Coordinates of N, CA and C in Angstrom, one line a residue:
M878 N 0.8 -0.7 0.1 CA -0.1 0.0 0.2 C 1.3 1.0 0.1
T879 N 0.3 2.2 -1.0 CA 1.3 3.9 -0.6 C 0.6 4.2 -0.5
D880 N 1.2 5.3 0.8 CA -0.6 6.5 1.3 C 0.3 7.9 0.8
N881 N -0.5 8.9 1.9 CA 0.8 10.2 2.2 C 1.2 10.2 0.2
T882 N 1.9 11.1 0.6 CA 2.3 11.8 0.2 C 3.5 11.1 -0.3
K883 N 4.1 10.6 -1.6 CA 5.6 9.9 -1.4 C 6.0 9.9 -3.2
T884 N 7.2 10.4 -2.9 CA 7.6 11.5 -4.8 C 8.9 10.3 -5.2
F885 N 8.7 9.7 -6.5 CA 9.6 8.9 -7.3 C 10.7 9.4 -8.4
S886 N 11.4 9.6 -8.2 CA 12.3 10.4 -9.2 C 12.8 9.4 -9.9
F887 N 13.0 10.1 -11.1 CA 14.0 9.3 -12.0 C 14.6 10.2 -13.2
I888 N 15.4 10.5 -12.8 CA 16.3 11.8 -13.9 C 17.7 11.2 -13.7
G889 N 18.0 11.6 -14.9 CA 19.3 10.9 -15.4 C 20.4 11.9 -14.8
G890 N 21.6 11.6 -14.7 CA 22.9 12.5 -14.4 C 22.8 13.5 -15.6
P891 N 24.0 14.3 -14.4 CA 24.5 15.6 -15.5 C 25.9 15.5 -16.1
G892 N 25.6 15.8 -17.8 CA 26.5 16.2 -18.2 C 28.2 16.3 -17.7
T893 N 28.7 15.8 -17.9 CA 30.8 16.1 -17.7 C 31.1 17.8 -18.2
P894 N 31.1 18.3 -17.3 CA 31.8 19.9 -18.3 C 32.8 20.2 -18.8
G895 N 32.8 20.6 -19.4 CA 35.0 20.8 -20.4 C 35.4 21.5 -18.9
T896 N 36.7 20.7 -20.0 CA 37.9 21.6 -19.6 C 37.8 22.6 -20.0
D897 N 38.7 23.7 -18.6 CA 39.0 24.7 -18.7 C 40.3 24.8 -19.2
Q898 N 40.7 25.6 -20.0 CA 42.1 25.9 -20.7 C 42.9 26.3 -19.4
D899 N 44.1 26.1 -18.8 CA 45.1 26.7 -18.0 C 46.0 26.9 -18.7
Q900 N 46.0 26.9 -19.9 CA 48.1 27.4 -20.1 C 47.3 28.4 -21.6
P901 N 48.3 29.4 -21.1 CA 48.2 30.7 -22.5 C 48.5 30.2 -23.7
G902 N 47.9 30.7 -24.8 CA 48.9 31.2 -25.6 C 50.1 31.3 -26.2
P903 N 50.8 30.7 -27.5 CA 52.2 31.0 -28.0 C 52.8 32.2 -27.2
T904 N 54.0 32.4 -26.8 CA 54.0 33.6 -26.3 C 54.6 34.2 -27.7
G905 N 54.7 35.2 -28.1 CA 55.4 35.8 -29.9 C 56.7 36.0 -29.8
Q906 N 57.6 35.8 -30.4 CA 59.2 35.7 -30.1 C 59.5 37.6 -30.2
N907 N 60.9 37.2 -29.5 CA 60.9 39.3 -29.2 C 61.6 39.8 -30.6
G908 N 61.7 41.1 -30.7 CA 62.0 41.5 -31.9 C 63.8 41.4 -31.8
G909 N 64.1 41.5 -33.2 CA 65.8 41.3 -33.0 C 66.4 42.3 -32.9
Q910 N 67.9 43.2 -32.7 CA 68.7 43.7 -32.6 C 68.3 44.4 -33.6
G911 N 68.7 46.1 -33.5 CA 68.5 47.0 -34.4 C 70.1 47.1 -35.2
N912 N 70.2 47.4 -36.2 CA 71.5 47.4 -37.1 C 73.0 48.5 -36.3
S913 N 73.7 48.1 -35.9 CA 75.0 48.5 -35.4 C 75.2 50.3 -35.9
G914 N 75.6 51.6 -35.1 CA 76.1 52.4 -35.8 C 78.0 52.1 -36.3
A915 N 77.4 53.5 -37.3 CA 79.5 53.2 -37.1 C 80.2 54.9 -36.8
S916 N 81.1 54.9 -36.8 CA 81.6 56.1 -36.3 C 83.3 56.0 -37.2
T917 N 83.6 57.4 -37.2 CA 85.0 57.7 -37.1 C 85.4 58.8 -36.3
R918 N 87.4 58.7 -36.2 CA 87.6 59.1 -35.1 C 88.7 59.7 -36.1
D919 N 88.7 61.1 -36.0 CA 90.1 61.9 -36.5 C 91.0 61.8 -35.9
K920 N 92.1 62.6 -35.9 CA 93.9 62.6 -35.4 C 93.9 63.1 -33.8
N921 N 92.5 63.7 -34.0 CA 92.5 64.8 -32.2 C 91.8 63.8 -31.6
G922 N 90.8 62.9 -31.6 CA 90.5 61.4 -31.1 C 89.0 62.0 -31.2
N923 N 88.4 62.7 -31.8 CA 87.0 63.5 -32.1 C 86.1 62.4 -32.7
Y924 N 85.3 62.2 -32.3 CA 84.6 60.8 -33.3 C 83.4 61.6 -33.4
T925 N 83.3 61.2 -35.5 CA 81.9 61.5 -36.1 C 81.0 60.7 -36.1
C926 N 79.9 60.6 -36.3 CA 78.6 59.5 -36.3 C 79.2 59.8 -37.9
S927 N 79.0 58.6 -38.8 CA 78.6 57.9 -40.1 C 77.1 57.1 -40.4
T928 N 76.8 56.7 -39.0 CA 76.2 55.6 -39.6 C 75.0 55.5 -38.1
Q929 N 73.8 56.2 -37.7 CA 73.3 56.3 -36.6 C 72.5 54.9 -36.4
P930 N 72.8 54.0 -35.2 CA 72.7 52.6 -34.9 C 70.8 52.6 -35.2
T931 N 70.1 51.9 -35.2 CA 68.5 51.8 -35.3 C 68.0 51.4 -34.3
Q932 N 66.8 51.2 -34.4 CA 65.5 50.8 -33.1 C 65.6 49.7 -33.3
G933 N 65.4 49.0 -31.9 CA 65.3 47.3 -32.3 C 64.0 46.6 -33.3
G934 N 64.2 45.7 -33.2 CA 63.2 45.3 -34.5 C 61.6 45.1 -33.6
P935 N 60.1 44.7 -33.6 CA 59.2 44.9 -32.9 C 59.0 43.1 -32.7
G936 N 58.7 43.3 -31.1 CA 57.9 42.6 -31.4 C 56.6 41.8 -31.5
I937 N 56.6 40.0 -31.8 CA 55.7 39.5 -32.2 C 54.5 39.3 -31.4
N938 N 53.5 39.5 -32.0 CA 52.1 39.5 -30.8 C 51.5 37.9 -30.6
G939 N 51.3 37.6 -29.4 CA 51.5 36.7 -28.6 C 49.8 35.8 -29.9
G940 N 50.5 34.8 -29.4 CA 48.7 33.8 -30.2 C 47.7 33.5 -29.9
T941 N 47.0 33.4 -30.1 CA 45.4 33.0 -29.7 C 45.0 31.7 -28.7
G942 N 44.5 32.2 -27.5 CA 44.3 31.2 -26.9 C 43.8 29.8 -27.1
L943 N 43.7 29.2 -26.4 CA 43.4 27.7 -27.0 C 41.7 28.2 -26.8
N944 N 41.4 26.7 -27.3 CA 39.2 27.2 -26.7 C 38.6 26.1 -25.9
G945 N 38.4 26.5 -25.0 CA 37.7 25.0 -24.2 C 37.5 23.8 -24.1
G946 N 37.3 22.6 -23.7 CA 37.0 21.6 -24.1 C 35.9 21.2 -23.8
D947 N 35.1 21.4 -25.3 CA 33.1 21.1 -24.6 C 32.7 19.9 -23.7
A948 N 31.3 20.2 -23.6 CA 30.8 19.7 -22.5 C 30.3 18.5 -23.0
G949 N 30.2 17.2 -21.8 CA 29.5 15.9 -22.2 C 27.8 16.2 -22.4
P950 N 26.8 15.8 -22.7 CA 25.5 15.8 -23.3 C 25.2 14.8 -21.4
G951 N 23.5 15.0 -21.2 CA 23.0 14.8 -19.6 C 22.8 13.6 -20.1
L952 N 22.8 12.6 -19.2 CA 22.3 11.9 -19.8 C 20.7 10.7 -19.3
D953 N 20.6 10.0 -20.6 CA 19.1 9.6 -20.0 C 19.0 8.7 -18.5
S954 N 17.7 8.9 -18.4 CA 16.9 8.2 -17.6 C 16.7 7.4 -18.4
A955 N 16.5 6.0 -16.9 CA 16.4 4.8 -17.3 C 15.2 4.3 -16.9
P956 N 14.5 3.5 -18.1 CA 13.5 2.9 -18.0 C 13.4 2.2 -16.6
A957 N 11.6 2.3 -15.7 CA 11.4 1.9 -15.0 C 10.6 1.8 -14.8
S958 N 9.9 0.6 -13.9 CA 8.8 -0.3 -13.8 C 8.9 -0.3 -12.4
I959 N 7.3 0.3 -11.5 CA 7.0 -0.3 -10.2 C 5.5 -0.9 -9.7
S960 N 5.7 -1.5 -9.0 CA 4.1 -1.6 -8.2 C 3.8 -1.0 -7.3
L961 N 2.9 -0.1 -7.2 CA 3.1 0.7 -6.0 C 1.2 -0.2 -5.5
G962 N 0.6 -1.3 -5.8 CA -0.6 -1.6 -4.9 C -1.6 -0.7 -5.0
L963 N -1.9 -0.4 -3.6 CA -3.3 0.4 -3.4 C -2.3 1.5 -2.6
I964 N -2.5 2.7 -3.9 CA -2.4 3.7 -4.0 C -3.4 4.2 -2.9
T965 N -3.7 4.9 -1.8 CA -4.2 6.0 -1.1 C -3.3 7.9 -0.6
G966 N -2.5 8.0 -1.2 CA -2.6 9.1 -1.2 C -1.9 9.9 -2.5
I967 N -1.1 11.0 -2.4 CA -0.4 11.8 -3.9 C 0.6 11.3 -4.0
V968 N 0.9 10.4 -5.0 CA 1.9 10.6 -5.6 C 3.0 10.6 -6.8
T969 N 3.9 11.2 -7.0 CA 4.6 12.6 -7.9 C 5.9 11.4 -8.8
I970 N 5.7 11.0 -9.6 CA 6.4 11.0 -10.5 C 7.0 11.7 -11.1
E971 N 8.5 11.9 -11.3 CA 9.1 12.9 -11.7 C 10.3 12.0 -12.8
T972 N 10.0 12.5 -13.8 CA 10.5 12.0 -14.9 C 11.6 13.1 -15.7
G973 N 12.6 13.4 -15.9 CA 14.4 13.7 -16.8 C 14.8 12.8 -16.9
G974 N 15.3 13.7 -18.4 CA 17.4 13.4 -18.4 C 17.5 14.2 -17.9
G975 N 19.3 14.1 -17.7 CA 20.4 15.4 -17.3 C 20.4 16.4 -17.5
N976 N 20.9 17.3 -17.0 CA 21.2 18.4 -18.5 C 22.7 18.4 -18.5
G977 N 22.6 19.1 -19.8 CA 24.4 19.0 -20.4 C 25.0 19.7 -19.7
G978 N 26.6 19.3 -19.6 CA 26.9 20.0 -19.2 C 27.8 21.4 -19.7
T979 N 28.1 22.1 -18.7 CA 28.5 23.3 -19.4 C 30.0 23.4 -20.1
G980 N 30.2 24.3 -20.9 CA 31.6 24.3 -21.6 C 33.0 24.4 -21.1
G981 N 34.0 24.2 -21.4 CA 35.4 25.2 -20.6 C 35.2 26.2 -20.9
K982 N 36.2 26.9 -19.8 CA 36.6 28.9 -20.3 C 38.2 28.5 -21.8
G983 N 37.8 28.8 -22.1 CA 39.2 30.0 -23.4 C 40.0 29.6 -22.4
G984 N 41.3 29.9 -23.2 CA 43.0 30.0 -22.3 C 42.6 31.7 -22.9
Q985 N 43.8 31.8 -22.3 CA 44.2 33.1 -22.2 C 44.9 33.4 -23.4
G986 N 45.1 34.3 -24.1 CA 45.8 34.7 -25.1 C 47.5 34.7 -24.4
G987 N 48.7 34.2 -25.8 CA 49.5 34.7 -25.6 C 50.3 35.7 -25.2
R988 N 51.6 35.5 -24.4 CA 51.9 36.6 -24.0 C 53.1 37.6 -25.3
G989 N 52.6 38.8 -25.6 CA 53.2 39.3 -26.6 C 54.7 39.8 -26.6
G990 N 55.3 39.2 -27.1 CA 57.3 39.3 -27.6 C 57.4 41.0 -27.4
D991 N 59.2 40.5 -26.6 CA 59.7 41.4 -26.2 C 60.3 42.7 -27.8
G992 N 60.5 44.2 -27.1 CA 61.0 44.6 -29.1 C 62.2 44.7 -28.4
G993 N 62.7 44.0 -29.9 CA 64.5 43.7 -30.0 C 65.4 45.0 -29.3
P994 N 66.6 44.9 -28.8 CA 67.3 46.1 -28.3 C 67.9 47.0 -29.1
P995 N 68.5 47.7 -29.3 CA 68.9 48.6 -30.4 C 70.3 48.4 -30.9
G996 N 70.4 49.1 -31.7 CA 71.5 48.6 -32.7 C 73.0 49.2 -31.5
N997 N 74.1 48.3 -31.6 CA 75.5 49.0 -31.2 C 75.6 50.2 -31.3
N998 N 75.6 51.6 -30.3 CA 76.0 52.6 -30.4 C 77.6 53.5 -30.1
P999 N 78.3 52.9 -30.9 CA 79.3 53.6 -31.2 C 79.5 55.0 -30.7
D1000 N 81.0 55.1 -30.2 CA 81.4 56.8 -29.9 C 80.5 57.9 -30.9
G1001 N 80.4 58.7 -30.4 CA 79.9 59.4 -31.6 C 78.5 59.5 -31.8
C1002 N 77.5 58.8 -31.7 CA 76.7 58.3 -32.3 C 75.1 58.6 -31.2
T1003 N 74.4 58.6 -31.1 CA 72.9 58.4 -30.2 C 72.6 57.2 -30.2
N1004 N 72.0 57.1 -28.6 CA 71.5 56.0 -28.8 C 70.1 55.5 -29.4
A1005 N 70.1 54.4 -29.9 CA 69.0 54.4 -30.2 C 67.7 53.9 -29.4
T1006 N 66.4 53.3 -29.5 CA 65.5 52.9 -28.9 C 65.2 51.4 -28.9
T1007 N 65.4 50.8 -27.7 CA 64.6 49.1 -27.5 C 63.4 49.5 -28.9
G1008 N 62.7 48.0 -29.4 CA 61.4 47.9 -30.3 C 60.3 48.1 -30.0
P1009 N 59.6 48.3 -30.3 CA 58.3 48.2 -30.1 C 57.5 46.3 -29.8
A1010 N 56.5 47.1 -28.6 CA 56.0 45.8 -28.2 C 55.4 45.1 -28.9
G1011 N 55.0 43.9 -28.4 CA 54.2 42.9 -29.3 C 52.9 42.8 -28.7
M1012 N 51.8 42.8 -29.2 CA 50.7 43.2 -28.2 C 50.2 42.0 -27.6
G1013 N 49.6 41.3 -26.1 CA 48.6 40.3 -26.3 C 48.2 39.2 -27.6
G1014 N 48.1 38.4 -27.4 CA 46.8 37.7 -28.1 C 45.6 37.3 -27.9
K1015 N 45.0 37.7 -28.4 CA 43.8 37.4 -28.4 C 43.2 35.9 -28.1
G1016 N 42.4 36.3 -26.7 CA 41.6 34.9 -25.6 C 40.9 33.8 -26.7
G1017 N 41.1 32.5 -26.6 CA 40.5 31.5 -27.0 C 38.7 31.3 -26.3
T1018 N 38.5 30.6 -27.7 CA 36.8 30.7 -27.6 C 36.4 29.4 -26.6
G1019 N 34.9 29.6 -25.6 CA 34.7 28.7 -24.5 C 34.3 27.6 -25.5
G1020 N 34.4 26.5 -24.4 CA 33.5 25.2 -25.1 C 32.5 24.9 -25.3
K1021 N 31.8 23.6 -26.2 CA 30.7 24.1 -26.5 C 30.0 23.2 -25.4
G1022 N 29.1 23.6 -24.5 CA 28.0 23.0 -24.3 C 27.1 21.8 -24.2
G1023 N 26.9 20.9 -23.4 CA 26.7 19.4 -24.1 C 24.8 19.7 -24.1
N1024 N 24.4 18.4 -24.9 CA 22.6 18.2 -25.4 C 22.6 18.1 -24.0
G1025 N 21.2 18.5 -23.5 CA 20.2 17.8 -22.3 C 20.4 16.3 -22.5
G1026 N 20.0 15.4 -21.9 CA 19.6 13.8 -21.3 C 17.8 13.6 -22.1
N1027 N 18.3 12.1 -22.4 CA 16.3 12.1 -22.6 C 15.9 11.5 -21.7
A1028 N 14.6 11.9 -21.6 CA 13.9 11.2 -20.2 C 13.1 9.7 -20.5
A1029 N 13.0 8.4 -20.2 CA 12.3 7.9 -20.3 C 10.8 7.5 -20.0
T1030 N 10.8 6.1 -20.4 CA 8.7 5.9 -19.7 C 9.3 4.9 -18.3
V1031 N 8.1 5.4 -17.4 CA 7.8 4.8 -16.3 C 6.9 4.1 -16.4
M1032 N 6.4 2.8 -16.3 CA 5.4 2.0 -16.0 C 5.0 1.9 -14.4
I1033 N 3.8 1.7 -14.2 CA 3.0 1.8 -12.4 C 2.6 1.4 -12.6
T1034 N 2.4 0.6 -12.0 CA 0.7 -1.1 -11.7 C 0.1 -0.7 -10.1
G1035 N -1.2 0.2 -10.1 CA -1.2 0.0 -8.0 C -3.1 0.1 -8.8
Q1036 N -3.8 0.4 -7.7 CA -5.2 0.4 -7.9 C -5.4 1.7 -6.9
L1037 N -5.6 3.1 -7.6 CA -5.9 4.3 -7.0 C -8.0 4.3 -6.0
Q1038 N -7.7 4.3 -4.2 CA -8.4 4.9 -3.9 C -8.9 6.1 -4.5
I1039 N -10.1 6.1 -3.4 CA -11.1 7.7 -4.1 C -10.2 8.6 -2.8
G1040 N -9.9 10.0 -4.3 CA -9.1 11.2 -3.7 C -7.8 10.9 -4.2
A1041 N -7.1 9.5 -3.9 CA -5.8 9.3 -4.1 C -5.6 9.9 -6.1
A1042 N -4.3 10.3 -6.3 CA -3.4 11.1 -7.9 C -2.1 10.5 -7.6
I1043 N -1.6 10.1 -8.3 CA -0.8 10.3 -9.3 C -0.4 11.6 -10.1
V1044 N 0.7 12.7 -9.7 CA 0.5 13.2 -10.6 C 2.0 13.3 -11.4
F1045 N 2.4 13.6 -12.2 CA 3.9 13.1 -13.0 C 4.1 14.7 -13.8
N1046 N 5.2 15.0 -13.4 CA 5.6 16.6 -13.4 C 7.6 15.5 -14.8
N1047 N 7.0 16.2 -15.9 CA 7.4 15.7 -17.4 C 8.0 16.4 -17.1
N1048 N 10.0 16.7 -17.0 CA 11.0 17.5 -17.0 C 11.6 16.8 -18.8
H1049 N 12.8 17.5 -18.7 CA 13.6 17.4 -19.8 C 14.9 17.6 -19.5
G1050 N 15.9 16.8 -20.0 CA 17.3 17.4 -19.7 C 17.4 18.5 -20.2
A1051 N 17.8 20.1 -19.5 CA 18.0 21.2 -20.4 C 19.7 21.2 -21.0
L1052 N 19.8 21.7 -22.4 CA 21.2 21.9 -22.6 C 21.9 23.1 -22.2
G1053 N 23.3 22.5 -22.2 CA 24.5 23.0 -21.1 C 24.1 24.5 -21.8
G1054 N 25.1 25.2 -21.0 CA 25.7 26.7 -21.7 C 27.8 26.7 -22.0
G1055 N 27.5 27.0 -23.5 CA 28.9 27.5 -23.8 C 30.1 28.1 -22.6
G1056 N 31.0 27.2 -22.5 CA 31.7 28.1 -21.7 C 32.4 30.0 -21.5
G1057 N 33.2 29.8 -21.1 CA 33.6 31.8 -20.7 C 34.7 31.4 -22.0
A1058 N 34.6 33.4 -22.1 CA 35.6 33.4 -22.9 C 37.4 34.1 -22.5
G1059 N 37.9 33.3 -23.0 CA 39.5 33.5 -22.4 C 40.2 34.9 -22.4
G1060 N 40.9 35.0 -21.1 CA 40.7 36.4 -21.2 C 42.6 37.1 -22.5
A1061 N 42.3 38.2 -22.5 CA 43.4 38.7 -24.0 C 45.2 38.5 -23.5
G1062 N 45.8 38.2 -23.6 CA 46.9 37.9 -23.1 C 47.8 39.0 -22.7
L1063 N 49.0 39.2 -22.0 CA 49.7 39.7 -21.3 C 50.6 40.9 -22.8
P1064 N 51.0 42.0 -23.2 CA 51.7 42.8 -23.7 C 53.3 42.6 -23.9
G1065 N 54.1 42.8 -24.9 CA 55.4 42.2 -24.5 C 55.9 43.5 -23.9
T1066 N 57.3 43.8 -23.7 CA 57.9 45.0 -23.4 C 58.5 45.9 -24.1
G1067 N 59.1 47.1 -24.5 CA 59.5 48.0 -25.3 C 58.9 49.1 -25.3
T1068 N 59.4 50.0 -26.4 CA 59.6 51.6 -26.8 C 58.3 51.6 -27.7
G1069 N 57.1 51.7 -26.5 CA 55.9 51.7 -27.6 C 55.3 50.5 -28.2
G1070 N 54.3 50.3 -29.2 CA 53.3 48.9 -29.0 C 52.8 48.6 -27.9
G1071 N 52.4 47.7 -28.0 CA 51.9 46.7 -26.7 C 50.1 46.7 -27.0
G1072 N 49.7 47.0 -26.1 CA 48.0 46.5 -26.1 C 48.1 44.9 -26.1
D1073 N 46.7 44.7 -26.9 CA 46.9 43.3 -26.7 C 45.2 42.9 -28.0
L1074 N 45.0 42.1 -28.3 CA 44.4 41.9 -29.2 C 43.0 41.4 -29.1
G1075 N 42.7 41.4 -27.3 CA 41.2 41.5 -26.9 C 40.7 40.3 -26.5
G1076 N 40.0 39.5 -25.6 CA 39.7 38.7 -24.8 C 39.3 38.1 -25.9
G1077 N 38.5 36.8 -26.1 CA 38.0 35.4 -26.8 C 36.4 35.2 -26.9
N1078 N 35.8 34.6 -27.7 CA 34.1 34.7 -27.3 C 33.5 33.6 -26.7
G1079 N 32.4 33.8 -25.7 CA 32.1 32.7 -24.9 C 31.4 31.4 -26.2
G1080 N 31.8 30.8 -26.0 CA 31.2 29.2 -26.2 C 29.7 29.4 -26.7
P1081 N 29.7 28.5 -27.7 CA 28.7 27.8 -28.4 C 27.8 27.0 -27.1
K1082 N 26.1 27.4 -27.3 CA 25.0 26.5 -26.1 C 25.3 25.2 -26.8
G1083 N 24.9 24.2 -26.4 CA 24.1 22.5 -26.7 C 23.2 23.2 -28.1
D1084 N 23.3 22.3 -28.3 CA 22.1 22.3 -29.5 C 20.4 22.0 -29.9
K1085 N 20.3 21.0 -28.1 CA 18.5 20.7 -27.9 C 18.6 20.7 -26.6
N1086 N 17.6 20.8 -26.3 CA 17.3 20.4 -24.6 C 16.5 18.7 -24.7
G1087 N 16.7 17.6 -24.0 CA 16.6 16.1 -24.7 C 14.8 16.2 -24.7
T1088 N 14.4 14.9 -24.8 CA 13.0 15.0 -24.9 C 11.8 14.5 -24.0
P1089 N 11.0 14.7 -23.6 CA 10.8 15.0 -22.4 C 9.9 13.0 -22.4
G1090 N 9.9 12.4 -21.4 CA 9.0 11.0 -21.0 C 7.6 10.8 -21.1
Q1091 N 7.7 10.0 -20.7 CA 6.2 9.1 -20.2 C 6.1 8.7 -19.2
V1092 N 4.5 8.4 -18.5 CA 4.4 7.9 -17.7 C 2.9 7.0 -17.6
V1093 N 3.3 5.5 -17.2 CA 2.0 4.5 -17.8 C 1.3 4.2 -16.8
F1094 N 0.2 4.6 -15.9 CA -1.0 3.7 -15.4 C -1.2 3.0 -15.8
N1095 N -1.2 1.4 -15.4 CA -2.0 0.2 -15.6 C -2.9 0.6 -17.5
N1096 N -1.3 0.7 -17.9 CA -1.0 0.4 -19.6 C -1.7 2.2 -20.2
K1097 N -2.5 2.4 -19.0 CA -2.6 3.9 -19.5 C -1.6 5.2 -19.7
P1098 N -1.4 5.6 -20.6 CA -1.0 7.3 -20.3 C -1.1 8.4 -19.7
V1099 N -0.1 8.5 -18.5 CA -0.8 9.9 -17.3 C -0.5 11.2 -17.8
P1100 N -1.3 12.0 -18.7 CA -0.9 13.5 -18.6 C -0.2 14.0 -17.9
P1101 N 0.6 14.5 -18.4 CA 1.3 15.8 -17.6 C 0.9 16.3 -16.4
G1102 N 0.8 16.9 -15.1 CA 0.0 16.9 -14.7 C -0.5 16.7 -13.5
G1103 N -1.2 14.9 -14.1 CA -1.9 14.6 -12.7 C -2.5 13.5 -13.7
S1104 N -3.2 12.3 -13.0 CA -3.6 11.6 -13.1 C -5.5 11.6 -13.2

């Protein structure tokens, strides 16, 4: 005999979340050294610059961060059969697949390369500067969310007493959300340049929710909401 208020749940487990990317994108190469200057010395020991040294080469921009991992789908609920005997109260049946997992976060963009050193500065010439810094790389894209799991059919046998009822909450697994965007990489060091290429994009959500299930009492489908 099943009396008073009782709830039976047949819900699938959640999907596995996507893996967050912990490693940043590749670091940009450092700029090359500038061209050396040249000077001449006269008989009095005075230097005259004939070729000024040049600024160091620019640092290369950091690489794009890696994408977050895709999430797994919600698990389907398993079919079930239960015998309740004489039912004297309210019996609630909850069915549903598991929710899809959330996508993993994208990785940070790579660090920009440093500006290259200036060319060698001989006596009589003017020091050049280091090269401009490379920009921090663009952040990675978040992983895709998982699909919702499907609900199964629950078969019930029993006898309803007057005033008793079977309540059917027909759920389904919801699709998972996309992973967060990766942050922009750090710029390199140098004279001028720098900045970054911006953060990544959020990941796409799952494609679809799971399908709803069904409760059958004594070979008759129970509509959502109650017998």
